[in-house]
PDB file of C-alpha atoms and ligand atoms in Angstrom:
ATOM      1  CA  MET A   1     -99.833 -44.175  67.171  1.00 90.00           C
ATOM      2  CA  GLY A   2    -100.373 -42.223  63.934  1.00 97.00           C
ATOM      3  CA  LYS A   3    -100.299 -43.484  60.382  1.00 98.00           C
ATOM      4  CA  ILE A   4     -97.244 -43.063  58.182  1.00 98.00           C
ATOM      5  CA  ILE A   5     -98.409 -41.693  54.827  1.00 98.00           C
ATOM      6  CA  ASP A   6     -96.522 -43.563  52.107  1.00 98.00           C
ATOM      7  CA  GLY A   7     -95.872 -40.936  49.432  1.00 98.00           C
ATOM      8  CA  LYS A   8     -93.657 -43.297  47.500  1.00 98.00           C
ATOM      9  CA  ALA A   9     -96.497 -45.797  47.044  1.00 98.00           C
ATOM     10  CA  VAL A  10     -98.932 -43.038  45.999  1.00 98.00           C
ATOM     11  CA  SER A  11     -96.398 -41.645  43.512  1.00 98.00           C
ATOM     12  CA  LYS A  12     -96.005 -45.124  41.961  1.00 98.00           C
ATOM     13  CA  GLU A  13     -99.736 -45.237  41.218  1.00 98.00           C
ATOM     14  CA  ILE A  14     -99.455 -41.815  39.553  1.00 98.00           C
ATOM     15  CA  TYR A  15     -96.421 -42.888  37.476  1.00 98.00           C
ATOM     16  CA  ALA A  16     -98.272 -45.979  36.272  1.00 98.00           C
ATOM     17  CA  ASP A  17    -101.210 -43.837  35.157  1.00 98.00           C
ATOM     18  CA  ILE A  18     -98.913 -41.320  33.402  1.00 98.00           C
ATOM     19  CA  LYS A  19     -97.077 -44.123  31.596  1.00 98.00           C
ATOM     20  CA  THR A  20    -100.347 -45.563  30.253  1.00 98.00           C
ATOM     21  CA  ARG A  21    -101.494 -42.150  29.033  1.00 98.00           C
ATOM     22  CA  VAL A  22     -98.120 -41.441  27.382  1.00 98.00           C
ATOM     23  CA  SER A  23     -98.181 -44.694  25.415  1.00 97.00           C
ATOM     24  CA  SER A  24    -101.709 -44.037  24.182  1.00 97.00           C
ATOM     25  CA  TYR A  25    -100.709 -40.495  23.109  1.00 97.00           C
ATOM     26  CA  LYS A  26     -97.751 -41.885  21.212  1.00 96.00           C
ATOM     27  CA  ASN A  27    -100.146 -43.762  18.921  1.00 94.00           C
ATOM     28  CA  LYS A  28    -102.712 -40.997  18.795  1.00 97.00           C
ATOM     29  CA  TYR A  29    -100.454 -37.954  18.227  1.00 97.00           C
ATOM     30  CA  GLY A  30     -97.186 -39.542  17.084  1.00 96.00           C
ATOM     31  CA  ARG A  31     -95.300 -37.700  19.784  1.00 97.00           C
ATOM     32  CA  VAL A  32     -94.632 -37.986  23.535  1.00 98.00           C
ATOM     33  CA  PRO A  33     -94.251 -35.199  26.139  1.00 98.00           C
ATOM     34  CA  GLY A  34     -90.824 -33.553  26.282  1.00 98.00           C
ATOM     35  CA  LEU A  35     -89.264 -32.224  29.494  1.00 99.00           C
ATOM     36  CA  ALA A  36     -86.133 -30.056  29.490  1.00 99.00           C
ATOM     37  CA  THR A  37     -84.087 -29.641  32.673  1.00 98.00           C
ATOM     38  CA  LEU A  38     -81.329 -27.123  33.296  1.00 98.00           C
ATOM     39  CA  LEU A  39     -78.792 -27.432  36.081  1.00 98.00           C
ATOM     40  CA  VAL A  40     -76.377 -24.588  36.747  1.00 98.00           C
ATOM     41  CA  GLY A  41     -73.396 -25.208  39.027  1.00 98.00           C
ATOM     42  CA  ASP A  42     -72.386 -28.066  41.259  1.00 95.00           C
ATOM     43  CA  ASN A  43     -74.773 -28.107  44.212  1.00 96.00           C
ATOM     44  CA  PRO A  44     -74.782 -31.848  45.077  1.00 95.00           C
ATOM     45  CA  ALA A  45     -78.401 -31.902  46.321  1.00 95.00           C
ATOM     46  CA  SER A  46     -79.636 -30.131  43.164  1.00 97.00           C
ATOM     47  CA  ARG A  47     -77.652 -32.552  40.993  1.00 97.00           C
ATOM     48  CA  SER A  48     -79.271 -35.498  42.715  1.00 96.00           C
ATOM     49  CA  TYR A  49     -82.826 -34.024  42.388  1.00 97.00           C
ATOM     50  CA  VAL A  50     -82.326 -33.298  38.689  1.00 98.00           C
ATOM     51  CA  ARG A  51     -80.983 -36.806  38.118  1.00 98.00           C
ATOM     52  CA  SER A  52     -84.157 -38.232  39.692  1.00 98.00           C
ATOM     53  CA  LYS A  53     -86.361 -35.938  37.599  1.00 98.00           C
ATOM     54  CA  ILE A  54     -84.668 -37.109  34.366  1.00 98.00           C
ATOM     55  CA  LYS A  55     -84.799 -40.768  35.404  1.00 98.00           C
ATOM     56  CA  ARG A  56     -88.515 -40.655  36.266  1.00 98.00           C
ATOM     57  CA  SER A  57     -89.446 -38.770  33.116  1.00 98.00           C
ATOM     58  CA  GLU A  58     -87.604 -41.303  30.927  1.00 98.00           C
ATOM     59  CA  GLU A  59     -89.233 -44.207  32.764  1.00 98.00           C
ATOM     60  CA  ALA A  60     -92.631 -42.636  32.050  1.00 98.00           C
ATOM     61  CA  GLY A  61     -91.846 -42.567  28.319  1.00 98.00           C
ATOM     62  CA  PHE A  62     -91.137 -38.821  28.014  1.00 98.00           C
ATOM     63  CA  THR A  63     -88.374 -37.418  25.838  1.00 98.00           C
ATOM     64  CA  SER A  64     -85.867 -35.822  28.153  1.00 98.00           C
ATOM     65  CA  TYR A  65     -83.557 -32.905  27.338  1.00 98.00           C
ATOM     66  CA  HIS A  66     -80.862 -31.799  29.717  1.00 98.00           C
ATOM     67  CA  ARG A  67     -78.196 -29.134  29.873  1.00 98.00           C
ATOM     68  CA  ASP A  68     -75.519 -28.893  32.532  1.00 98.00           C
ATOM     69  CA  MET A  69     -73.993 -25.409  32.778  1.00 98.00           C
ATOM     70  CA  ASP A  70     -70.989 -24.564  34.896  1.00 97.00           C
ATOM     71  CA  ASN A  71     -70.952 -22.393  37.974  1.00 97.00           C
ATOM     72  CA  SER A  72     -69.596 -19.333  36.191  1.00 97.00           C
ATOM     73  CA  SER A  73     -72.348 -19.267  33.531  1.00 98.00           C
ATOM     74  CA  THR A  74     -73.808 -15.856  32.803  1.00 98.00           C
ATOM     75  CA  ARG A  75     -77.421 -14.755  32.906  1.00 98.00           C
ATOM     76  CA  GLU A  76     -77.343 -14.386  29.099  1.00 98.00           C
ATOM     77  CA  GLN A  77     -76.063 -17.932  28.547  1.00 98.00           C
ATOM     78  CA  ILE A  78     -78.859 -19.313  30.721  1.00 98.00           C
ATOM     79  CA  THR A  79     -81.661 -17.256  29.161  1.00 98.00           C
ATOM     80  CA  GLY A  80     -80.242 -18.130  25.714  1.00 98.00           C
ATOM     81  CA  GLN A  81     -80.755 -21.831  26.450  1.00 98.00           C
ATOM     82  CA  ILE A  82     -84.249 -21.190  27.834  1.00 99.00           C
ATOM     83  CA  LYS A  83     -85.254 -19.260  24.701  1.00 98.00           C
ATOM     84  CA  GLU A  84     -84.028 -22.102  22.493  1.00 98.00           C
ATOM     85  CA  TRP A  85     -86.258 -24.510  24.429  1.00 99.00           C
ATOM     86  CA  ASN A  86     -89.174 -22.037  24.309  1.00 98.00           C
ATOM     87  CA  ASN A  87     -89.027 -22.264  20.488  1.00 98.00           C
ATOM     88  CA  ASP A  88     -88.711 -26.053  20.321  1.00 98.00           C
ATOM     89  CA  ASN A  89     -92.116 -27.645  19.653  1.00 98.00           C
ATOM     90  CA  SER A  90     -91.042 -31.030  20.978  1.00 98.00           C
ATOM     91  CA  ILE A  91     -90.578 -29.540  24.477  1.00 98.00           C
ATOM     92  CA  ASP A  92     -93.660 -29.182  26.704  1.00 98.00           C
ATOM     93  CA  GLY A  93     -91.998 -28.424  30.025  1.00 99.00           C
ATOM     94  CA  ILE A  94     -88.917 -26.443  31.075  1.00 99.00           C
ATOM     95  CA  LEU A  95     -87.393 -26.697  34.537  1.00 98.00           C
ATOM     96  CA  VAL A  96     -84.497 -24.607  35.817  1.00 98.00           C
ATOM     97  CA  GLN A  97     -83.357 -26.172  39.067  1.00 98.00           C
ATOM     98  CA  LEU A  98     -83.160 -23.772  42.015  1.00 98.00           C
ATOM     99  CA  PRO A  99     -81.267 -22.396  43.819  1.00 97.00           C
ATOM    100  CA  LEU A 100     -79.015 -20.836  41.181  1.00 98.00           C
ATOM    101  CA  PRO A 101     -75.317 -20.264  42.072  1.00 98.00           C
ATOM    102  CA  GLU A 102     -74.687 -17.370  44.474  1.00 97.00           C
ATOM    103  CA  HIS A 103     -73.617 -14.804  41.825  1.00 97.00           C
ATOM    104  CA  LEU A 104     -76.923 -15.343  39.954  1.00 98.00           C
ATOM    105  CA  ARG A 105     -79.245 -15.368  42.978  1.00 97.00           C
ATOM    106  CA  LYS A 106     -80.331 -11.753  42.392  1.00 98.00           C
ATOM    107  CA  ASP A 107     -81.263 -12.639  38.789  1.00 98.00           C
ATOM    108  CA  THR A 108     -83.396 -15.660  39.715  1.00 98.00           C
ATOM    109  CA  ALA A 109     -86.762 -13.995  39.045  1.00 98.00           C
ATOM    110  CA  SER A 110     -85.710 -12.423  35.743  1.00 98.00           C
ATOM    111  CA  ILE A 111     -84.211 -15.739  34.535  1.00 98.00           C
ATOM    112  CA  MET A 112     -87.318 -17.745  35.498  1.00 98.00           C
ATOM    113  CA  ASP A 113     -89.518 -15.103  33.815  1.00 98.00           C
ATOM    114  CA  THR A 114     -87.969 -15.901  30.415  1.00 98.00           C
ATOM    115  CA  ILE A 115     -89.554 -19.387  30.492  1.00 99.00           C
ATOM    116  CA  ASP A 116     -92.613 -19.495  28.188  1.00 98.00           C
ATOM    117  CA  PRO A 117     -95.526 -19.533  30.696  1.00 98.00           C
ATOM    118  CA  ALA A 118     -97.146 -22.293  28.597  1.00 98.00           C
ATOM    119  CA  LYS A 119     -94.081 -24.484  29.351  1.00 98.00           C
ATOM    120  CA  ASP A 120     -93.541 -23.345  32.955  1.00 98.00           C
ATOM    121  CA  VAL A 121     -94.277 -26.709  34.583  1.00 98.00           C
ATOM    122  CA  ASP A 122     -92.861 -25.403  37.895  1.00 98.00           C
ATOM    123  CA  GLY A 123     -95.651 -22.804  37.972  1.00 98.00           C
ATOM    124  CA  PHE A 124     -93.248 -20.019  39.051  1.00 98.00           C
ATOM    125  CA  HIS A 125     -93.858 -17.572  36.155  1.00 98.00           C
ATOM    126  CA  PRO A 126     -95.842 -14.467  37.253  1.00 98.00           C
ATOM    127  CA  GLU A 127     -98.633 -15.409  34.831  1.00 98.00           C
ATOM    128  CA  ASN A 128     -99.026 -18.849  36.421  1.00 98.00           C
ATOM    129  CA  ALA A 129     -98.571 -17.475  39.949  1.00 98.00           C
ATOM    130  CA  GLY A 130    -101.291 -14.908  39.142  1.00 98.00           C
ATOM    131  CA  LEU A 131    -103.665 -17.552  37.776  1.00 98.00           C
ATOM    132  CA  LEU A 132    -103.234 -19.539  40.993  1.00 98.00           C
ATOM    133  CA  ALA A 133    -103.785 -16.446  43.177  1.00 98.00           C
ATOM    134  CA  ARG A 134    -106.972 -15.710  41.200  1.00 97.00           C
ATOM    135  CA  GLY A 135    -108.252 -19.224  41.844  1.00 96.00           C
ATOM    136  CA  THR A 136    -107.990 -20.460  38.234  1.00 97.00           C
ATOM    137  CA  PRO A 137    -104.637 -22.282  38.231  1.00 97.00           C
ATOM    138  CA  ARG A 138    -102.894 -23.588  35.080  1.00 97.00           C
ATOM    139  CA  PHE A 139     -99.623 -25.087  36.397  1.00 98.00           C
ATOM    140  CA  ILE A 140     -99.562 -25.578  40.166  1.00 98.00           C
ATOM    141  CA  PRO A 141     -96.055 -25.665  41.736  1.00 98.00           C
ATOM    142  CA  CYS A 142     -95.076 -29.316  42.122  1.00 98.00           C
ATOM    143  CA  THR A 143     -94.569 -29.658  45.882  1.00 98.00           C
ATOM    144  CA  PRO A 144     -97.839 -27.923  46.887  1.00 98.00           C
ATOM    145  CA  ARG A 145     -99.735 -29.911  44.241  1.00 98.00           C
ATOM    146  CA  GLY A 146     -98.138 -33.107  45.554  1.00 98.00           C
ATOM    147  CA  ILE A 147     -99.248 -32.274  49.110  1.00 98.00           C
ATOM    148  CA  ILE A 148    -102.856 -31.690  48.016  1.00 98.00           C
ATOM    149  CA  GLU A 149    -102.807 -34.967  46.029  1.00 98.00           C
ATOM    150  CA  LEU A 150    -101.513 -36.814  49.112  1.00 98.00           C
ATOM    151  CA  LEU A 151    -104.300 -35.354  51.295  1.00 98.00           C
ATOM    152  CA  LYS A 152    -106.829 -36.354  48.605  1.00 98.00           C
ATOM    153  CA  HIS A 153    -105.460 -39.867  48.386  1.00 98.00           C
ATOM    154  CA  GLU A 154    -105.634 -40.248  52.184  1.00 98.00           C
ATOM    155  CA  LYS A 155    -109.124 -38.665  52.238  1.00 98.00           C
ATOM    156  CA  ILE A 156    -107.925 -36.089  54.751  1.00 98.00           C
ATOM    157  CA  SER A 157    -110.473 -33.311  54.399  1.00 98.00           C
ATOM    158  CA  THR A 158    -109.261 -29.714  54.690  1.00 98.00           C
ATOM    159  CA  GLU A 159    -112.637 -27.956  54.704  1.00 98.00           C
ATOM    160  CA  GLY A 160    -113.022 -25.724  57.746  1.00 98.00           C
ATOM    161  CA  LYS A 161    -109.759 -27.032  59.204  1.00 98.00           C
ATOM    162  CA  HIS A 162    -106.993 -24.836  60.553  1.00 98.00           C
ATOM    163  CA  ALA A 163    -103.833 -25.406  58.508  1.00 99.00           C
ATOM    164  CA  VAL A 164    -100.593 -23.918  59.819  1.00 99.00           C
ATOM    165  CA  ILE A 165     -97.775 -23.666  57.271  1.00 99.00           C
ATOM    166  CA  ILE A 166     -94.247 -22.991  58.484  1.00 99.00           C
ATOM    167  CA  GLY A 167     -92.364 -21.328  55.610  1.00 98.00           C
ATOM    168  CA  ARG A 168     -93.397 -18.627  53.105  1.00 98.00           C
ATOM    169  CA  SER A 169     -91.287 -19.600  50.068  1.00 98.00           C
ATOM    170  CA  GLN A 170     -92.446 -19.049  46.484  1.00 97.00           C
ATOM    171  CA  ILE A 171     -91.848 -22.766  45.894  1.00 98.00           C
ATOM    172  CA  VAL A 172     -93.850 -24.254  48.772  1.00 98.00           C
ATOM    173  CA  GLY A 173     -95.358 -22.135  51.568  1.00 98.00           C
ATOM    174  CA  LEU A 174     -96.932 -19.304  49.589  1.00 98.00           C
ATOM    175  CA  PRO A 175     -98.562 -21.341  46.764  1.00 98.00           C
ATOM    176  CA  LEU A 176     -99.681 -24.010  49.263  1.00 98.00           C
ATOM    177  CA  SER A 177    -101.425 -21.325  51.344  1.00 98.00           C
ATOM    178  CA  LEU A 178    -103.372 -20.263  48.215  1.00 98.00           C
ATOM    179  CA  LEU A 179    -104.372 -23.843  47.375  1.00 98.00           C
ATOM    180  CA  LEU A 180    -105.600 -24.516  50.899  1.00 98.00           C
ATOM    181  CA  LEU A 181    -107.607 -21.271  50.804  1.00 98.00           C
ATOM    182  CA  MET A 182    -109.217 -21.990  47.424  1.00 98.00           C
ATOM    183  CA  LYS A 183    -112.944 -22.641  47.167  1.00 97.00           C
ATOM    184  CA  SER A 184    -112.430 -26.272  46.215  1.00 97.00           C
ATOM    185  CA  GLU A 185    -112.789 -29.726  47.690  1.00 96.00           C
ATOM    186  CA  TYR A 186    -109.253 -29.863  49.113  1.00 96.00           C
ATOM    187  CA  GLY A 187    -109.215 -26.162  49.959  1.00 98.00           C
ATOM    188  CA  ASN A 188    -111.628 -24.177  52.138  1.00 98.00           C
ATOM    189  CA  ALA A 189    -109.204 -24.286  55.060  1.00 98.00           C
ATOM    190  CA  THR A 190    -108.363 -21.488  57.462  1.00 98.00           C
ATOM    191  CA  VAL A 191    -104.689 -20.841  56.815  1.00 99.00           C
ATOM    192  CA  THR A 192    -101.924 -19.404  58.971  1.00 99.00           C
ATOM    193  CA  VAL A 193     -98.496 -18.895  57.390  1.00 99.00           C
ATOM    194  CA  CYS A 194     -95.534 -18.677  59.790  1.00 98.00           C
ATOM    195  CA  HIS A 195     -92.000 -17.559  58.928  1.00 98.00           C
ATOM    196  CA  SER A 196     -88.701 -16.507  60.476  1.00 98.00           C
ATOM    197  CA  ARG A 197     -90.217 -13.373  62.071  1.00 98.00           C
ATOM    198  CA  THR A 198     -93.313 -15.080  63.495  1.00 98.00           C
ATOM    199  CA  ARG A 199     -93.593 -14.873  67.277  1.00 98.00           C
ATOM    200  CA  ASP A 200     -94.347 -17.996  69.297  1.00 98.00           C
ATOM    201  CA  ILE A 201     -94.802 -20.500  66.461  1.00 98.00           C
ATOM    202  CA  SER A 202     -95.647 -23.184  69.033  1.00 98.00           C
ATOM    203  CA  SER A 203     -98.809 -21.412  70.160  1.00 98.00           C
ATOM    204  CA  LEU A 204    -100.002 -21.457  66.517  1.00 98.00           C
ATOM    205  CA  THR A 205     -99.027 -25.036  65.639  1.00 99.00           C
ATOM    206  CA  GLN A 206    -100.730 -26.231  68.846  1.00 98.00           C
ATOM    207  CA  GLN A 207    -104.047 -24.964  67.412  1.00 98.00           C
ATOM    208  CA  ALA A 208    -103.569 -26.598  64.006  1.00 99.00           C
ATOM    209  CA  ASP A 209    -105.517 -29.521  62.568  1.00 99.00           C
ATOM    210  CA  ILE A 210    -102.884 -29.766  59.833  1.00 99.00           C
ATOM    211  CA  VAL A 211     -99.256 -28.648  60.210  1.00 99.00           C
ATOM    212  CA  ILE A 212     -97.005 -28.303  57.157  1.00 99.00           C
ATOM    213  CA  THR A 213     -93.297 -27.758  57.801  1.00 98.00           C
ATOM    214  CA  ALA A 214     -91.247 -26.264  54.971  1.00 98.00           C
ATOM    215  CA  LEU A 215     -88.437 -24.401  56.698  1.00 98.00           C
ATOM    216  CA  GLY A 216     -85.377 -26.639  56.385  1.00 98.00           C
ATOM    217  CA  LYS A 217     -84.472 -27.203  60.042  1.00 98.00           C
ATOM    218  CA  PRO A 218     -83.851 -30.785  61.140  1.00 98.00           C
ATOM    219  CA  ARG A 219     -86.341 -31.993  63.790  1.00 96.00           C
ATOM    220  CA  PHE A 220     -87.800 -28.495  64.273  1.00 98.00           C
ATOM    221  CA  LEU A 221     -91.353 -29.719  64.950  1.00 98.00           C
ATOM    222  CA  THR A 222     -91.572 -31.628  68.224  1.00 98.00           C
ATOM    223  CA  ALA A 223     -94.484 -33.541  69.783  1.00 98.00           C
ATOM    224  CA  GLU A 224     -95.097 -30.689  72.267  1.00 98.00           C
ATOM    225  CA  MET A 225     -95.790 -28.324  69.373  1.00 99.00           C
ATOM    226  CA  ILE A 226     -98.824 -30.189  67.989  1.00 98.00           C
ATOM    227  CA  LYS A 227    -102.260 -31.079  69.262  1.00 98.00           C
ATOM    228  CA  GLN A 228    -103.510 -34.624  69.673  1.00 98.00           C
ATOM    229  CA  GLY A 229    -104.694 -36.108  66.359  1.00 98.00           C
ATOM    230  CA  ALA A 230    -103.129 -33.458  64.089  1.00 98.00           C
ATOM    231  CA  VAL A 231    -101.988 -34.318  60.547  1.00 99.00           C
ATOM    232  CA  VAL A 232     -98.316 -33.448  59.944  1.00 99.00           C
ATOM    233  CA  ILE A 233     -96.866 -32.918  56.456  1.00 99.00           C
ATOM    234  CA  ASP A 234     -93.073 -32.737  56.445  1.00 98.00           C
ATOM    235  CA  VAL A 235     -91.586 -30.947  53.423  1.00 98.00           C
ATOM    236  CA  GLY A 236     -88.052 -30.604  54.867  1.00 98.00           C
ATOM    237  CA  ILE A 237     -85.091 -32.272  53.186  1.00 97.00           C
ATOM    238  CA  ASN A 238     -82.019 -31.806  55.389  1.00 97.00           C
ATOM    239  CA  ARG A 239     -78.646 -33.513  55.214  1.00 95.00           C
ATOM    240  CA  VAL A 240     -77.289 -34.350  58.681  1.00 97.00           C
ATOM    241  CA  ASP A 241     -73.867 -35.860  59.376  1.00 97.00           C
ATOM    242  CA  ASP A 242     -73.978 -39.562  60.120  1.00 97.00           C
ATOM    243  CA  PRO A 243     -70.609 -41.334  60.245  1.00 97.00           C
ATOM    244  CA  ALA A 244     -72.421 -44.690  60.289  1.00 96.00           C
ATOM    245  CA  ALA A 245     -74.077 -43.984  56.901  1.00 96.00           C
ATOM    246  CA  LYS A 246     -72.318 -44.997  53.665  1.00 95.00           C
ATOM    247  CA  LYS A 247     -72.331 -41.432  52.311  1.00 94.00           C
ATOM    248  CA  GLY A 248     -71.433 -39.900  55.675  1.00 96.00           C
ATOM    249  CA  TYR A 249     -74.809 -38.172  55.929  1.00 96.00           C
ATOM    250  CA  ARG A 250     -78.478 -38.991  56.250  1.00 96.00           C
ATOM    251  CA  ILE A 251     -81.613 -37.206  55.008  1.00 97.00           C
ATOM    252  CA  VAL A 252     -84.086 -36.045  57.669  1.00 98.00           C
ATOM    253  CA  GLY A 253     -87.119 -33.769  57.543  1.00 98.00           C
ATOM    254  CA  ASP A 254     -88.199 -30.799  59.669  1.00 98.00           C
ATOM    255  CA  VAL A 255     -90.161 -33.071  62.014  1.00 98.00           C
ATOM    256  CA  ASP A 256     -89.100 -35.225  64.939  1.00 98.00           C
ATOM    257  CA  THR A 257     -91.078 -38.004  63.252  1.00 98.00           C
ATOM    258  CA  GLU A 258     -90.820 -40.734  65.889  1.00 98.00           C
ATOM    259  CA  ALA A 259     -92.012 -38.521  68.741  1.00 98.00           C
ATOM    260  CA  VAL A 260     -94.670 -36.730  66.659  1.00 98.00           C
ATOM    261  CA  LEU A 261     -96.141 -40.077  65.487  1.00 98.00           C
ATOM    262  CA  GLU A 262     -97.147 -40.806  69.105  1.00 98.00           C
ATOM    263  CA  LYS A 263     -99.505 -37.835  69.065  1.00 98.00           C
ATOM    264  CA  ALA A 264    -100.441 -37.158  65.420  1.00 98.00           C
ATOM    265  CA  SER A 265    -103.108 -39.037  63.453  1.00 98.00           C
ATOM    266  CA  ALA A 266    -100.897 -39.122  60.338  1.00 98.00           C
ATOM    267  CA  VAL A 267     -97.375 -38.020  59.372  1.00 98.00           C
ATOM    268  CA  THR A 268     -95.480 -37.967  56.068  1.00 98.00           C
ATOM    269  CA  PRO A 269     -91.998 -39.502  56.461  1.00 98.00           C
ATOM    270  CA  VAL A 270     -88.711 -38.165  55.070  1.00 98.00           C
ATOM    271  CA  PRO A 271     -87.606 -39.704  52.827  1.00 97.00           C
ATOM    272  CA  GLY A 272     -90.613 -41.327  51.155  1.00 98.00           C
ATOM    273  CA  GLY A 273     -93.346 -38.759  51.849  1.00 98.00           C
ATOM    274  CA  VAL A 274     -93.706 -35.474  49.971  1.00 98.00           C
ATOM    275  CA  GLY A 275     -90.432 -35.823  47.963  1.00 98.00           C
ATOM    276  CA  PRO A 276     -91.587 -38.578  45.570  1.00 98.00           C
ATOM    277  CA  MET A 277     -94.889 -36.705  45.051  1.00 98.00           C
ATOM    278  CA  THR A 278     -93.035 -33.560  43.920  1.00 98.00           C
ATOM    279  CA  ILE A 279     -91.404 -35.374  41.007  1.00 98.00           C
ATOM    280  CA  ALA A 280     -94.657 -37.160  40.114  1.00 98.00           C
ATOM    281  CA  MET A 281     -96.376 -33.740  39.906  1.00 98.00           C
ATOM    282  CA  LEU A 282     -93.625 -32.401  37.647  1.00 98.00           C
ATOM    283  CA  LEU A 283     -94.412 -35.217  35.221  1.00 98.00           C
ATOM    284  CA  LEU A 284     -98.142 -34.633  35.592  1.00 98.00           C
ATOM    285  CA  ASN A 285     -97.741 -30.884  34.877  1.00 98.00           C
ATOM    286  CA  THR A 286     -95.635 -31.727  31.801  1.00 98.00           C
ATOM    287  CA  LEU A 287     -98.257 -34.220  30.633  1.00 98.00           C
ATOM    288  CA  ASN A 288    -100.977 -31.574  31.188  1.00 98.00           C
ATOM    289  CA  SER A 289     -98.946 -29.063  29.158  1.00 98.00           C
ATOM    290  CA  PHE A 290     -98.700 -31.609  26.317  1.00 98.00           C
ATOM    291  CA  GLU A 291    -102.463 -32.283  26.524  1.00 98.00           C
ATOM    292  CA  ILE A 292    -103.318 -28.553  26.385  1.00 97.00           C
ATOM    293  CA  LYS A 293    -101.267 -28.259  23.158  1.00 95.00           C
ATOM    294  CA  GLN A 294    -103.151 -31.110  21.466  1.00 92.00           C
ATOM    295  CA  LYS A 295    -106.483 -29.339  21.914  1.00 82.00           C
TER     296      LYS A 295
HETATM  297  N1  GUN B   1     -85.609 -26.522  44.079  1.00 88.83           N
HETATM  298  C1  GUN B   1     -86.283 -27.076  45.110  1.00 88.83           C
HETATM  299  N2  GUN B   1     -87.558 -27.385  44.746  1.00 88.83           N
HETATM  300  C2  GUN B   1     -87.682 -27.008  43.455  1.00 88.83           C
HETATM  301  C3  GUN B   1     -88.758 -27.072  42.517  1.00 88.83           C
HETATM  302  O1  GUN B   1     -89.876 -27.519  42.810  1.00 88.83           O
HETATM  303  N3  GUN B   1     -88.476 -26.594  41.271  1.00 88.83           N
HETATM  304  C4  GUN B   1     -87.256 -26.081  40.929  1.00 88.83           C
HETATM  305  N4  GUN B   1     -87.093 -25.633  39.694  1.00 88.83           N
HETATM  306  N5  GUN B   1     -86.250 -25.993  41.776  1.00 88.83           N
HETATM  307  C5  GUN B   1     -86.451 -26.474  43.029  1.00 88.83           C
END
């Protein structure tokens, strides 16, 4: 029986450390980190993520700024708000929650590119993506950074291991592949990235020491797909109907957790695994942005 990696507990330790640092900075610099969040449209999952991000940042002692824009907002209205925040010295981090509404999907990159790279705590700006690709990261995207921090905390070494990532998104799969490849203590892995066109994913995951699922398909990864003793990191957040649940749905990951636990050495649960780490890393990136400015 494998270990369940408790991301929620690890994130609590990180929050406690951030809170202490923020209160010492308040005395030292007379200011606390500021995080601005922008939500466009009415995607219920996005609304709930943004609410958690605001709540956690306020609990940590940050100043929080938020703007809710309706579904029909234009590209210019959104970039106008971003530029205002770019010029506001009390704001250290800017986050535009993705995905944007359907009519703005094609403009996603150009909208995100208007965020000042020095405030791009998501790490999606080409300058930050480039710094990561070059091996000298400034802001590391929150979910991949959270995964590396979890591996560190659990002392799961990646050096020389075969890591198989399922998913090639700009938010998770692609930046995570770069981090695992980096010449660093929790890098130096051999990395395979699978996606929707990959043939015979099973034959690849069966060779993996570490499997990371970030594809958004409930219970995609089964016990047959992994080797004995593998580490499984589940990034999926999927809503599945459940009439017995109060809200009528339940959140599950991309992994058939119960079955996989019989064979794996460690598995991150959903909820309570990678998710809480993502928000903790957003706060850490914002704190780092604040610290860079004080130098
Ligand atoms: N949507 C899902 N994950 C993320 C994230 O890490 N950042 C932003 N901005 N949007 C997201």
